[in-house]
């Protein structure tokens, strides 16, 4: 049997299993690729928030990366929580030396408002990490943190995209999940994202699901994009397929714990069962 495409996530662990490394590996399994991980930080986290976070030493991150890339090889890489300026810079350097597309999710804060990246690391994200990204996938809070552009409505998406692209990623996907449901154009209650490389523009629209169990949406989307790229899809194809997958996972999100439950990474298995 031939091996499936390989995808590497460089991200933090979420003990609750809804976001971070755990969301990434579940997404990769669901999308038919072989998932591998470089753990950057360990969080004590559940449906209520982040109770603690511990970064790994930069040498431990470099060693995991080398172990995977030098022997097994990667067809795509995805980055998530990188915690500190030191880790951001080390990972950017590793990505720069790897011949595979990189999906950079510039994780700043969790859904509950807990910081997953030191404020002192923002400049390294702008000047070191974004320039080596094939696709950067900021949410609206991350756009504001990184560029100062505030997005209140769909009309602001183009300006936000141009500001992120000025740091050098080939493509940017502006995620509108945090936009209030009625702030979009005519067309009703949609979850709208904009993918652009500065010349092509793709608007992605899906029904907005009135489900509070959305822990892990961003990690899931970025990992799904990396999985598509590893399978040889173009960036617009991978993003369209990833949007479809995350929309189904959000629709099927379920309650666990006393707060925000996870999206359902296995929704397609259950739908087919
Ligand atoms: N309620 C919803 N219904 C449908 N789609 C949604 C909903 N909320 C977010 N999305 C979509 O999910 C994807 C992830 O976007 P979002 O803005 O939630 O990411 P994020 O904030 O980075 O996630 P996280 O909180 O995991 O970091 C986007 O495609 C967005 O449009
Ligand atoms: C470890 C981790 N990475 C990313 C997110 C995204 O919000 C999270 N909540 N936890």
XYZ file of N, CA, C and O in Angstrom, residues 40-111:
288
model
N 5.109 22.800 20.687
C 5.828 24.025 21.082
C 5.555 24.411 22.524
O 6.353 25.098 23.148
N 4.359 24.020 23.005
C 3.937 24.408 24.349
C 2.863 23.440 24.804
O 2.204 22.814 23.972
N 2.735 23.326 26.107
C 1.689 22.467 26.668
C 0.722 23.390 27.405
O 1.152 24.211 28.221
N -0.571 23.276 27.097
C -1.538 24.067 27.865
C -2.416 23.140 28.705
O -2.717 22.019 28.288
N -2.769 23.628 29.892
C -3.837 23.007 30.675
C -5.085 23.773 30.270
O -5.204 24.974 30.543
N -5.977 23.116 29.567
C -7.070 23.842 28.897
C -8.308 22.965 28.865
O -8.227 21.741 28.758
N -9.480 23.618 28.970
C -10.734 22.879 28.858
C -11.796 23.775 28.227
O -11.437 24.786 27.595
N -13.053 23.414 28.416
C -14.120 24.183 27.760
C -14.302 25.563 28.382
O -14.981 26.421 27.824
N -13.686 25.773 29.551
C -13.867 27.035 30.275
C -12.750 28.036 30.011
O -12.904 29.221 30.282
N -11.588 27.561 29.528
C -10.487 28.480 29.274
C -9.147 27.786 29.401
O -9.064 26.549 29.404
N -8.088 28.595 29.484
C -6.725 28.080 29.604
C -6.280 28.301 31.043
O -6.196 29.439 31.501
N -6.018 27.207 31.749
C -5.648 27.332 33.162
C -4.129 27.468 33.356
O -3.669 27.904 34.408
N -3.350 27.064 32.355
C -1.889 27.187 32.464
C -1.243 26.914 31.124
O -1.834 26.239 30.276
N -0.035 27.448 30.917
C 0.688 27.202 29.654
C 2.184 27.190 29.921
O 2.688 28.009 30.691
N 2.874 26.224 29.330
C 4.315 26.058 29.511
C 4.952 25.847 28.147
O 4.590 24.915 27.420
N 5.907 26.708 27.779
C 6.595 26.533 26.485
C 7.675 25.477 26.602
O 8.253 25.306 27.663
N 7.981 24.855 25.483
C 9.125 23.934 25.451
C 10.391 24.716 25.115
O 10.320 25.759 24.453
N 11.550 24.203 25.519
C 12.803 24.867 25.142
C 12.959 24.854 23.626
O 12.521 23.905 22.956
N 13.570 25.890 23.090
C 13.711 26.007 21.644
C 14.470 24.808 21.061
O 14.157 24.340 19.959
N 15.413 24.254 21.800
C 16.144 23.070 21.312
C 15.220 21.865 21.146
O 15.416 21.051 20.233
N 14.247 21.733 22.038
C 13.304 20.607 21.956
C 12.413 20.759 20.725
O 12.040 19.770 20.080
N 12.079 21.989 20.400
C 11.250 22.243 19.213
C 12.061 21.960 17.951
O 11.614 21.253 17.046
N 13.286 22.464 17.911
C 14.156 22.222 16.740
C 14.386 20.720 16.541
O 14.346 20.221 15.420
N 14.631 19.998 17.640
C 14.948 18.565 17.539
C 13.740 17.786 17.003
O 13.896 16.905 16.143
N 12.538 18.116 17.476
C 11.345 17.417 16.964
C 11.205 17.655 15.467
O 10.904 16.748 14.682
N 11.395 18.905 15.073
C 11.236 19.284 13.658
C 12.220 18.523 12.788
O 11.863 17.940 11.762
N 13.482 18.516 13.210
C 14.528 17.833 12.430
C 14.232 16.336 12.337
O 14.407 15.720 11.288
N 13.789 15.730 13.454
C 13.488 14.297 13.455
C 12.466 13.961 12.379
O 12.608 12.969 11.654
N 11.445 14.798 12.283
C 10.365 14.523 11.327
C 10.810 14.821 9.898
O 10.664 13.984 9.000
N 11.360 15.989 9.695
C 11.638 16.437 8.324
C 12.804 15.663 7.704
O 12.750 15.286 6.529
N 13.839 15.380 8.482
C 15.043 14.770 7.903
C 14.843 13.299 7.553
O 15.486 12.795 6.631
N 13.981 12.603 8.250
C 13.753 11.186 7.949
C 12.474 10.991 7.141
O 12.495 10.464 6.035
N 11.351 11.441 7.694
C 10.047 11.106 7.096
C 9.723 12.027 5.926
O 9.213 11.585 4.903
N 10.005 13.308 6.116
C 9.697 14.287 5.066
C 8.268 14.803 5.197
O 7.391 14.129 5.766
N 8.040 16.033 4.722
C 6.713 16.650 4.843
C 6.262 17.198 3.496
O 7.057 17.785 2.763
N 4.967 16.994 3.210
C 4.405 17.595 1.998
C 3.752 18.952 2.284
O 3.482 19.721 1.374
N 3.482 19.209 3.585
C 2.980 20.524 3.992
C 3.196 20.660 5.498
O 3.259 19.661 6.220
N 3.325 21.926 5.944
C 3.491 22.223 7.372
C 2.412 23.220 7.771
O 2.033 24.088 6.978
N 1.927 23.087 9.004
C 0.972 24.060 9.558
C 1.525 24.551 10.889
O 2.030 23.742 11.682
N 1.479 25.851 11.152
C 1.900 26.335 12.473
C 0.705 26.944 13.199
O -0.182 27.536 12.598
N 0.719 26.773 14.541
C -0.326 27.337 15.396
C 0.298 28.119 16.529
O 1.112 29.012 16.288
N -0.020 27.760 17.775
C 0.506 28.480 18.956
C 2.029 28.375 19.016
O 2.582 27.283 19.070
N 2.693 29.537 19.032
C 4.167 29.531 19.086
C 4.694 30.252 20.335
O 5.912 30.307 20.536
N 3.818 30.824 21.111
C 4.087 31.299 22.483
C 5.044 32.485 22.635
O 4.689 33.475 23.274
N 6.261 32.393 22.109
C 7.268 33.427 22.414
C 8.007 33.871 21.156
O 8.016 33.163 20.135
N 8.691 34.992 21.262
C 9.475 35.504 20.131
C 10.569 34.510 19.746
O 10.831 34.281 18.556
N 11.169 33.899 20.747
C 12.259 32.951 20.479
C 11.747 31.762 19.646
O 12.393 31.338 18.685
N 10.575 31.228 20.033
C 10.021 30.089 19.290
C 9.558 30.524 17.897
O 9.759 29.803 16.918
N 8.937 31.689 17.799
C 8.498 32.182 16.484
C 9.698 32.268 15.548
O 9.643 31.813 14.394
N 10.803 32.809 16.039
C 11.970 32.999 15.167
C 12.607 31.669 14.783
O 13.009 31.473 13.637
N 12.667 30.742 15.738
C 13.244 29.422 15.431
C 12.383 28.692 14.400
O 12.895 28.101 13.439
N 11.067 28.748 14.570
C 10.169 28.044 13.638
C 10.216 28.702 12.256
O 10.231 28.013 11.234
N 10.277 30.022 12.218
C 10.358 30.716 10.927
C 11.617 30.278 10.183
O 11.580 30.031 8.965
N 12.709 30.151 10.902
C 13.961 29.737 10.267
C 13.850 28.301 9.738
O 14.288 27.996 8.622
N 13.224 27.427 10.527
C 13.048 26.033 10.097
C 12.164 25.961 8.851
O 12.470 25.243 7.891
N 11.071 26.728 8.853
C 10.169 26.726 7.688
C 10.890 27.239 6.454
O 10.722 26.707 5.349
N 11.693 28.273 6.650
C 12.423 28.878 5.534
C 13.372 27.887 4.866
O 13.658 27.995 3.675
N 13.829 26.892 5.628
C 14.747 25.904 5.081
C 14.062 24.617 4.640
O 14.731 23.619 4.372
N 12.733 24.620 4.605
C 11.980 23.403 4.245
C 11.256 23.634 2.927
O 10.583 24.648 2.754
N 11.372 22.656 2.036
C 10.760 22.800 0.722
C 9.350 22.213 0.728
O 9.114 21.160 0.158
N 8.451 22.871 1.432
C 7.051 22.421 1.481
C 6.202 23.657 1.784
O 6.673 24.582 2.461
N 4.947 23.685 1.302
C 4.107 24.839 1.606
C 3.824 24.934 3.105
O 3.724 23.910 3.786
N 3.715 26.176 3.606
C 3.494 26.401 5.039
C 2.208 27.198 5.248
O 2.038 28.282 4.681
N 1.306 26.642 6.054
C 0.094 27.358 6.443
C 0.351 27.924 7.834
O 0.580 27.169 8.782
N 0.355 29.248 7.944
C 0.666 29.904 9.218
C -0.612 30.469 9.823
O -1.209 31.399 9.275
N -1.049 29.868 10.931
C -2.183 30.397 11.686
C -1.572 31.221 12.818
O -1.038 30.655 13.774
N -1.603 32.548 12.715
C -0.875 33.376 13.688
C -1.645 33.515 15.002
O -2.100 34.599 15.368
N -1.756 32.385 15.708
C -2.577 32.295 16.927
C -2.133 33.336 17.958
O -0.958 33.379 18.336
N -3.077 34.176 18.386
C -2.764 35.218 19.373
C -3.418 34.957 20.706
O -2.751 34.848 21.736
N -4.747 34.846 20.698
C -5.487 34.600 21.941
C -6.521 33.505 21.714
O -6.981 33.306 20.592
N -6.881 32.803 22.791
C -7.876 31.736 22.671
C -9.281 32.333 22.632
O -9.460 33.528 22.875
N -10.280 31.509 22.318
C -11.690 31.964 22.292
C -12.094 32.612 23.602
O -12.970 33.455 23.636
